[in-house]
PDB file of C-alpha atoms in Angstrom:
ATOM      1  CA  GLU A  36     -89.053 261.169 181.978  1.00 93.00           C
ATOM      2  CA  VAL A  37     -91.320 258.796 183.847  1.00 95.00           C
ATOM      3  CA  GLN A  38     -90.229 255.183 183.551  1.00 97.00           C
ATOM      4  CA  LEU A  39     -91.983 252.131 184.909  1.00 98.00           C
ATOM      5  CA  VAL A  40     -90.363 248.773 184.258  1.00 98.00           C
ATOM      6  CA  GLU A  41     -92.024 245.514 185.183  1.00 98.00           C
ATOM      7  CA  SER A  42     -90.147 242.278 185.702  1.00 97.00           C
ATOM      8  CA  GLY A  43     -90.736 238.801 187.003  1.00 96.00           C
ATOM      9  CA  GLY A  44     -93.234 237.483 184.507  1.00 96.00           C
ATOM     10  CA  GLY A  45     -92.846 234.125 182.832  1.00 96.00           C
ATOM     11  CA  LEU A  46     -94.271 230.647 182.618  1.00 97.00           C
ATOM     12  CA  VAL A  47     -95.857 229.245 185.762  1.00 97.00           C
ATOM     13  CA  GLN A  48     -97.900 226.164 186.451  1.00 97.00           C
ATOM     14  CA  PRO A  49    -101.523 226.255 187.577  1.00 97.00           C
ATOM     15  CA  GLY A  50    -101.814 226.573 191.320  1.00 97.00           C
ATOM     16  CA  GLU A  51     -98.463 228.284 191.728  1.00 97.00           C
ATOM     17  CA  SER A  52     -97.730 231.795 192.954  1.00 97.00           C
ATOM     18  CA  LEU A  53     -95.758 234.591 191.348  1.00 96.00           C
ATOM     19  CA  LYS A  54     -94.425 237.954 192.464  1.00 98.00           C
ATOM     20  CA  ILE A  55     -94.034 240.655 189.835  1.00 98.00           C
ATOM     21  CA  SER A  56     -91.933 243.754 190.388  1.00 98.00           C
ATOM     22  CA  CYS A  57     -92.161 247.295 189.085  1.00 98.00           C
ATOM     23  CA  ALA A  58     -89.273 249.763 189.179  1.00 98.00           C
ATOM     24  CA  GLY A  59     -90.185 253.416 188.958  1.00 98.00           C
ATOM     25  CA  SER A  60     -88.002 256.401 188.059  1.00 97.00           C
ATOM     26  CA  GLY A  61     -88.307 259.931 186.765  1.00 97.00           C
ATOM     27  CA  PHE A  62     -91.024 260.955 189.221  1.00 96.00           C
ATOM     28  CA  SER A  63     -91.569 261.272 192.948  1.00 96.00           C
ATOM     29  CA  PHE A  64     -92.228 257.603 193.615  1.00 97.00           C
ATOM     30  CA  GLY A  65     -93.095 258.067 197.272  1.00 97.00           C
ATOM     31  CA  ASP A  66     -95.788 260.596 196.417  1.00 96.00           C
ATOM     32  CA  SER A  67     -97.460 258.384 193.847  1.00 97.00           C
ATOM     33  CA  SER A  68    -100.112 255.743 194.268  1.00 97.00           C
ATOM     34  CA  MET A  69     -99.250 252.618 192.298  1.00 98.00           C
ATOM     35  CA  HIS A  70    -101.687 250.463 190.362  1.00 98.00           C
ATOM     36  CA  TRP A  71    -101.597 247.067 188.717  1.00 98.00           C
ATOM     37  CA  VAL A  72    -103.642 246.345 185.599  1.00 98.00           C
ATOM     38  CA  ARG A  73    -103.690 243.297 183.368  1.00 98.00           C
ATOM     39  CA  GLN A  74    -104.681 242.534 179.801  1.00 98.00           C
ATOM     40  CA  ALA A  75    -105.293 239.124 178.341  1.00 97.00           C
ATOM     41  CA  SER A  76    -104.396 238.702 174.688  1.00 96.00           C
ATOM     42  CA  GLY A  77    -106.941 240.451 172.496  1.00 95.00           C
ATOM     43  CA  LYS A  78    -108.975 241.592 175.494  1.00 96.00           C
ATOM     44  CA  GLY A  79    -109.553 244.822 177.369  1.00 96.00           C
ATOM     45  CA  LEU A  80    -107.789 246.255 180.388  1.00 96.00           C
ATOM     46  CA  GLU A  81    -108.653 244.866 183.816  1.00 96.00           C
ATOM     47  CA  TRP A  82    -107.787 246.763 186.975  1.00 96.00           C
ATOM     48  CA  ILE A  83    -106.301 244.607 189.730  1.00 97.00           C
ATOM     49  CA  GLY A  84    -105.680 247.014 192.573  1.00 97.00           C
ATOM     50  CA  ARG A  85    -103.825 249.971 194.015  1.00 97.00           C
ATOM     51  CA  ILE A  86    -101.550 250.901 196.892  1.00 97.00           C
ATOM     52  CA  LYS A  87    -101.475 254.435 198.211  1.00 96.00           C
ATOM     53  CA  THR A  88     -98.579 256.402 199.665  1.00 97.00           C
ATOM     54  CA  LYS A  89     -96.973 256.379 203.104  1.00 97.00           C
ATOM     55  CA  THR A  90     -98.935 259.530 203.913  1.00 96.00           C
ATOM     56  CA  ASN A  91    -102.077 257.513 203.241  1.00 95.00           C
ATOM     57  CA  LYS A  92    -100.787 254.601 205.297  1.00 97.00           C
ATOM     58  CA  TYR A  93    -100.060 252.438 202.249  1.00 97.00           C
ATOM     59  CA  ALA A  94    -103.772 251.729 201.955  1.00 97.00           C
ATOM     60  CA  THR A  95    -104.609 249.048 199.426  1.00 97.00           C
ATOM     61  CA  ILE A  96    -107.775 248.311 197.517  1.00 96.00           C
ATOM     62  CA  TYR A  97    -108.414 245.447 195.123  1.00 97.00           C
ATOM     63  CA  ALA A  98    -110.876 244.491 192.435  1.00 95.00           C
ATOM     64  CA  ALA A  99    -113.524 242.231 193.896  1.00 93.00           C
ATOM     65  CA  SER A 100    -112.750 239.490 191.395  1.00 92.00           C
ATOM     66  CA  MET A 101    -109.155 239.169 192.567  1.00 91.00           C
ATOM     67  CA  LYS A 102    -108.924 240.412 196.146  1.00 90.00           C
ATOM     68  CA  ASP A 103    -108.668 236.936 197.653  1.00 94.00           C
ATOM     69  CA  ARG A 104    -105.589 236.023 195.581  1.00 96.00           C
ATOM     70  CA  VAL A 105    -103.516 239.173 195.228  1.00 98.00           C
ATOM     71  CA  THR A 106    -101.385 241.408 197.407  1.00 98.00           C
ATOM     72  CA  ILE A 107     -99.879 244.707 196.338  1.00 98.00           C
ATOM     73  CA  SER A 108     -96.929 246.107 198.259  1.00 98.00           C
ATOM     74  CA  ARG A 109     -94.222 248.715 197.798  1.00 98.00           C
ATOM     75  CA  ASP A 110     -90.738 249.629 198.980  1.00 98.00           C
ATOM     76  CA  ASP A 111     -90.276 253.370 198.627  1.00 98.00           C
ATOM     77  CA  SER A 112     -86.606 253.116 199.603  1.00 98.00           C
ATOM     78  CA  LYS A 113     -86.064 251.184 196.365  1.00 98.00           C
ATOM     79  CA  ASN A 114     -88.749 252.885 194.232  1.00 98.00           C
ATOM     80  CA  MET A 115     -90.361 249.477 193.763  1.00 98.00           C
ATOM     81  CA  ALA A 116     -93.906 248.168 193.706  1.00 98.00           C
ATOM     82  CA  TYR A 117     -94.898 244.522 193.779  1.00 98.00           C
ATOM     83  CA  LEU A 118     -97.820 242.312 192.846  1.00 98.00           C
ATOM     84  CA  GLN A 119     -98.149 238.908 194.495  1.00 98.00           C
ATOM     85  CA  LEU A 120    -100.463 236.529 192.658  1.00 96.00           C
ATOM     86  CA  ASN A 121    -101.560 233.275 194.286  1.00 97.00           C
ATOM     87  CA  SER A 122    -103.394 230.148 193.119  1.00 96.00           C
ATOM     88  CA  LEU A 123    -102.842 231.004 189.474  1.00 97.00           C
ATOM     89  CA  THR A 124    -105.093 229.547 186.797  1.00 97.00           C
ATOM     90  CA  THR A 125    -104.912 229.635 183.012  1.00 97.00           C
ATOM     91  CA  GLU A 126    -107.321 232.579 183.128  1.00 97.00           C
ATOM     92  CA  ASP A 127    -104.588 234.638 184.769  1.00 97.00           C
ATOM     93  CA  THR A 128    -102.505 234.472 181.589  1.00 98.00           C
ATOM     94  CA  ALA A 129    -102.053 238.111 180.609  1.00 98.00           C
ATOM     95  CA  VAL A 130     -99.704 241.043 180.305  1.00 98.00           C
ATOM     96  CA  TYR A 131     -99.425 242.719 183.697  1.00 98.00           C
ATOM     97  CA  PHE A 132     -98.863 246.466 183.789  1.00 98.00           C
ATOM     98  CA  CYS A 133     -97.872 248.669 186.665  1.00 98.00           C
ATOM     99  CA  ALA A 134     -98.924 252.295 186.532  1.00 98.00           C
ATOM    100  CA  ASN A 135     -98.605 255.395 188.665  1.00 97.00           C
ATOM    101  CA  SER A 136    -101.133 257.926 189.803  1.00 95.00           C
ATOM    102  CA  LEU A 137    -100.228 261.540 190.471  1.00 88.00           C
ATOM    103  CA  SER A 138    -102.733 263.763 188.682  1.00 84.00           C
ATOM    104  CA  ALA A 139    -105.064 261.482 186.772  1.00 85.00           C
ATOM    105  CA  VAL A 140    -106.628 258.256 188.002  1.00 88.00           C
ATOM    106  CA  ILE A 141    -103.691 256.605 186.230  1.00 94.00           C
ATOM    107  CA  ASP A 142    -100.934 258.701 184.677  1.00 93.00           C
ATOM    108  CA  SER A 143     -98.166 256.559 183.203  1.00 95.00           C
ATOM    109  CA  TRP A 144     -97.839 252.872 182.448  1.00 97.00           C
ATOM    110  CA  GLY A 145     -95.005 250.418 182.170  1.00 97.00           C
ATOM    111  CA  GLN A 146     -94.598 248.274 179.086  1.00 97.00           C
ATOM    112  CA  GLY A 147     -95.898 245.230 180.930  1.00 97.00           C
ATOM    113  CA  THR A 148     -94.646 241.754 181.710  1.00 98.00           C
ATOM    114  CA  LEU A 149     -96.220 238.604 180.331  1.00 98.00           C
ATOM    115  CA  VAL A 150     -97.418 235.936 182.724  1.00 98.00           C
ATOM    116  CA  THR A 151     -98.334 232.615 181.141  1.00 98.00           C
ATOM    117  CA  VAL A 152    -100.059 230.007 183.273  1.00 97.00           C
ATOM    118  CA  SER A 153     -99.827 226.596 181.716  1.00 96.00           C
ATOM    119  CA  SER A 154     -98.968 223.031 182.592  1.00 94.00           C
TER     120      SER A 154
ATOM    121  CA  SER B  81    -123.980 250.189 188.612  1.00 48.00           C
ATOM    122  CA  SER B  82    -120.202 250.138 188.857  1.00 61.00           C
ATOM    123  CA  GLU B  83    -119.605 249.567 185.163  1.00 90.00           C
ATOM    124  CA  LEU B  84    -118.455 251.802 182.341  1.00 96.00           C
ATOM    125  CA  THR B  85    -119.902 251.073 178.918  1.00 97.00           C
ATOM    126  CA  GLN B  86    -118.241 251.902 175.605  1.00 98.00           C
ATOM    127  CA  ASP B  87    -119.194 251.133 172.020  1.00 97.00           C
ATOM    128  CA  PRO B  88    -116.939 248.293 170.803  1.00 96.00           C
ATOM    129  CA  ALA B  89    -116.000 249.980 167.551  1.00 98.00           C
ATOM    130  CA  VAL B  90    -116.211 253.340 165.848  1.00 98.00           C
ATOM    131  CA  SER B  91    -114.929 254.520 162.485  1.00 98.00           C
ATOM    132  CA  VAL B  92    -114.134 257.962 161.115  1.00 98.00           C
ATOM    133  CA  ALA B  93    -113.025 259.305 157.773  1.00 98.00           C
ATOM    134  CA  LEU B  94    -109.577 260.844 157.684  1.00 97.00           C
ATOM    135  CA  GLY B  95    -109.740 264.465 158.772  1.00 97.00           C
ATOM    136  CA  GLN B  96    -113.256 264.230 160.163  1.00 98.00           C
ATOM    137  CA  THR B  97    -114.446 264.490 163.753  1.00 98.00           C
ATOM    138  CA  VAL B  98    -115.310 261.494 165.890  1.00 98.00           C
ATOM    139  CA  ARG B  99    -116.759 261.187 169.382  1.00 98.00           C
ATOM    140  CA  ILE B 100    -116.059 258.178 171.577  1.00 98.00           C
ATOM    141  CA  THR B 101    -118.455 257.815 174.477  1.00 98.00           C
ATOM    142  CA  CYS B 102    -118.409 256.191 177.890  1.00 98.00           C
ATOM    143  CA  GLN B 103    -121.431 255.698 180.132  1.00 98.00           C
ATOM    144  CA  GLY B 104    -121.695 254.844 183.783  1.00 96.00           C
ATOM    145  CA  ASP B 105    -123.267 255.999 187.023  1.00 95.00           C
ATOM    146  CA  SER B 106    -119.892 256.863 188.531  1.00 94.00           C
ATOM    147  CA  LEU B 107    -119.481 259.585 185.913  1.00 96.00           C
ATOM    148  CA  ARG B 108    -122.081 261.662 187.753  1.00 95.00           C
ATOM    149  CA  ASN B 109    -119.451 262.186 190.466  1.00 93.00           C
ATOM    150  CA  TYR B 110    -116.062 261.513 188.884  1.00 94.00           C
ATOM    151  CA  TYR B 111    -114.517 262.589 185.611  1.00 95.00           C
ATOM    152  CA  ALA B 112    -113.459 260.032 183.038  1.00 96.00           C
ATOM    153  CA  ASN B 113    -109.830 259.622 182.091  1.00 97.00           C
ATOM    154  CA  TRP B 114    -109.093 258.558 178.515  1.00 98.00           C
ATOM    155  CA  TYR B 115    -106.317 256.304 177.263  1.00 98.00           C
ATOM    156  CA  GLN B 116    -105.148 255.378 173.792  1.00 98.00           C
ATOM    157  CA  GLN B 117    -103.598 251.977 173.236  1.00 98.00           C
ATOM    158  CA  LYS B 118    -101.940 250.930 169.995  1.00 97.00           C
ATOM    159  CA  PRO B 119    -101.101 247.273 169.267  1.00 95.00           C
ATOM    160  CA  GLY B 120     -98.234 245.980 171.356  1.00 94.00           C
ATOM    161  CA  GLN B 121     -97.974 249.190 173.359  1.00 96.00           C
ATOM    162  CA  ALA B 122     -98.906 250.339 176.815  1.00 96.00           C
ATOM    163  CA  PRO B 123    -101.889 252.644 177.178  1.00 97.00           C
ATOM    164  CA  LEU B 124    -101.231 256.372 176.935  1.00 97.00           C
ATOM    165  CA  LEU B 125    -103.172 259.021 178.836  1.00 97.00           C
ATOM    166  CA  VAL B 126    -104.688 261.460 176.333  1.00 97.00           C
ATOM    167  CA  PHE B 127    -107.241 263.400 178.394  1.00 97.00           C
ATOM    168  CA  TYR B 128    -108.354 263.570 181.999  1.00 96.00           C
ATOM    169  CA  GLY B 129    -110.486 265.552 184.353  1.00 93.00           C
ATOM    170  CA  LYS B 130    -112.553 268.428 183.083  1.00 92.00           C
ATOM    171  CA  THR B 131    -110.020 270.064 180.788  1.00 93.00           C
ATOM    172  CA  ASN B 132    -106.651 268.356 181.113  1.00 95.00           C
ATOM    173  CA  ARG B 133    -104.539 267.220 178.189  1.00 96.00           C
ATOM    174  CA  PRO B 134    -101.106 265.827 179.073  1.00 94.00           C
ATOM    175  CA  SER B 135     -98.036 267.393 177.589  1.00 94.00           C
ATOM    176  CA  GLY B 136     -97.376 266.136 174.082  1.00 95.00           C
ATOM    177  CA  ILE B 137    -100.949 265.138 173.319  1.00 97.00           C
ATOM    178  CA  PRO B 138    -102.286 266.971 170.243  1.00 97.00           C
ATOM    179  CA  ASP B 139    -105.014 269.499 170.867  1.00 96.00           C
ATOM    180  CA  ARG B 140    -107.319 267.641 168.503  1.00 97.00           C
ATOM    181  CA  PHE B 141    -108.095 265.434 171.530  1.00 98.00           C
ATOM    182  CA  SER B 142    -110.668 266.907 173.893  1.00 97.00           C
ATOM    183  CA  GLY B 143    -113.024 265.646 176.550  1.00 97.00           C
ATOM    184  CA  SER B 144    -116.447 266.492 177.855  1.00 96.00           C
ATOM    185  CA  SER B 145    -118.982 265.121 180.267  1.00 96.00           C
ATOM    186  CA  SER B 146    -122.699 265.379 180.898  1.00 95.00           C
ATOM    187  CA  GLY B 147    -124.643 263.346 183.409  1.00 95.00           C
ATOM    188  CA  ILE B 148    -123.591 259.724 183.152  1.00 96.00           C
ATOM    189  CA  THR B 149    -121.885 260.140 179.783  1.00 97.00           C
ATOM    190  CA  ALA B 150    -118.307 261.170 179.114  1.00 97.00           C
ATOM    191  CA  SER B 151    -116.949 261.757 175.642  1.00 98.00           C
ATOM    192  CA  LEU B 152    -113.582 261.946 173.973  1.00 98.00           C
ATOM    193  CA  THR B 153    -113.665 263.946 170.766  1.00 98.00           C
ATOM    194  CA  ILE B 154    -110.998 263.825 168.085  1.00 98.00           C
ATOM    195  CA  THR B 155    -111.330 266.828 165.801  1.00 98.00           C
ATOM    196  CA  GLY B 156    -109.650 266.132 162.476  1.00 97.00           C
ATOM    197  CA  ALA B 157    -108.746 262.475 163.014  1.00 98.00           C
ATOM    198  CA  GLN B 158    -105.369 261.380 161.663  1.00 98.00           C
ATOM    199  CA  ALA B 159    -104.244 257.957 160.536  1.00 97.00           C
ATOM    200  CA  GLU B 160    -102.028 257.657 163.593  1.00 97.00           C
ATOM    201  CA  ASP B 161    -105.062 258.016 165.857  1.00 98.00           C
ATOM    202  CA  GLU B 162    -106.233 254.523 164.933  1.00 98.00           C
ATOM    203  CA  ALA B 163    -106.130 252.605 168.199  1.00 98.00           C
ATOM    204  CA  ASP B 164    -108.156 251.235 171.070  1.00 98.00           C
ATOM    205  CA  PHE B 165    -109.484 253.863 173.453  1.00 98.00           C
ATOM    206  CA  TYR B 166    -110.399 253.181 177.058  1.00 98.00           C
ATOM    207  CA  CYS B 167    -112.213 255.315 179.584  1.00 97.00           C
ATOM    208  CA  ILE B 168    -111.602 254.831 183.269  1.00 97.00           C
ATOM    209  CA  SER B 169    -113.074 256.376 186.352  1.00 95.00           C
ATOM    210  CA  ARG B 170    -113.523 255.422 189.966  1.00 93.00           C
ATOM    211  CA  ASP B 171    -116.297 254.805 192.423  1.00 91.00           C
ATOM    212  CA  ARG B 172    -116.795 256.224 195.906  1.00 91.00           C
ATOM    213  CA  SER B 173    -114.770 253.462 197.548  1.00 90.00           C
ATOM    214  CA  GLY B 174    -111.775 254.058 195.301  1.00 90.00           C
ATOM    215  CA  ILE B 175    -112.280 251.092 193.029  1.00 94.00           C
ATOM    216  CA  VAL B 176    -111.025 251.929 189.549  1.00 95.00           C
ATOM    217  CA  LEU B 177    -113.487 251.200 186.776  1.00 95.00           C
ATOM    218  CA  PHE B 178    -112.513 250.470 183.199  1.00 96.00           C
ATOM    219  CA  GLY B 179    -114.664 250.686 180.120  1.00 97.00           C
ATOM    220  CA  GLY B 180    -114.491 247.775 177.722  1.00 97.00           C
ATOM    221  CA  GLY B 181    -112.657 249.814 175.114  1.00 97.00           C
ATOM    222  CA  THR B 182    -113.541 251.276 171.709  1.00 98.00           C
ATOM    223  CA  ARG B 183    -111.599 250.333 168.612  1.00 98.00           C
ATOM    224  CA  LEU B 184    -111.229 253.396 166.398  1.00 98.00           C
ATOM    225  CA  THR B 185    -110.714 252.865 162.698  1.00 98.00           C
ATOM    226  CA  VAL B 186    -109.626 255.798 160.553  1.00 97.00           C
ATOM    227  CA  LEU B 187    -110.837 255.291 157.002  1.00 95.00           C
TER     228      LEU B 187
END
């Protein structure tokens, strides 16, 4: 069974940075692209970006609206993916999901971790 | 355009058929993937590509595409199908595009 478990969310102050982690299991992590998506309360899903596999040189691509403030990375030896968020504002308050990609654009999703940006 | 457009809300009578649509230029070249999201839960892939339904998804869910419009059809909607549905696709550069979501109400 595919499992994706996010961690590292919480309360942060405006202007701070945060690194969220995603642990994957139950699938071939190294063969899977990994995505990050967020969802503000009561709003739709917003794609943040994606990191490809080692075979594809860990290529990353980001949504235009966020590319200056985010970095996605991975450690295949630990089956982990990461999302670094910088210069956080209250508009970044959302549930952050990691997701994998094997067959579909996005196959499976974690349950998400809540990031609240507030002073 | 790099956007995907969905109707905000759709309703269907119990047991009837409903079509949820998604429009965008990228759909000329890439299939839509469809996700169901219930309150407090992560999205769930229900249909992708031309004919693909993930294991465990009821066969009342089906997808189709024509031109710039993709559709998810639920044939014989059940009460448990009430949820938000999102289409996603991608553009030529690899950017993933999300539709705004359609809230399905089963009456």
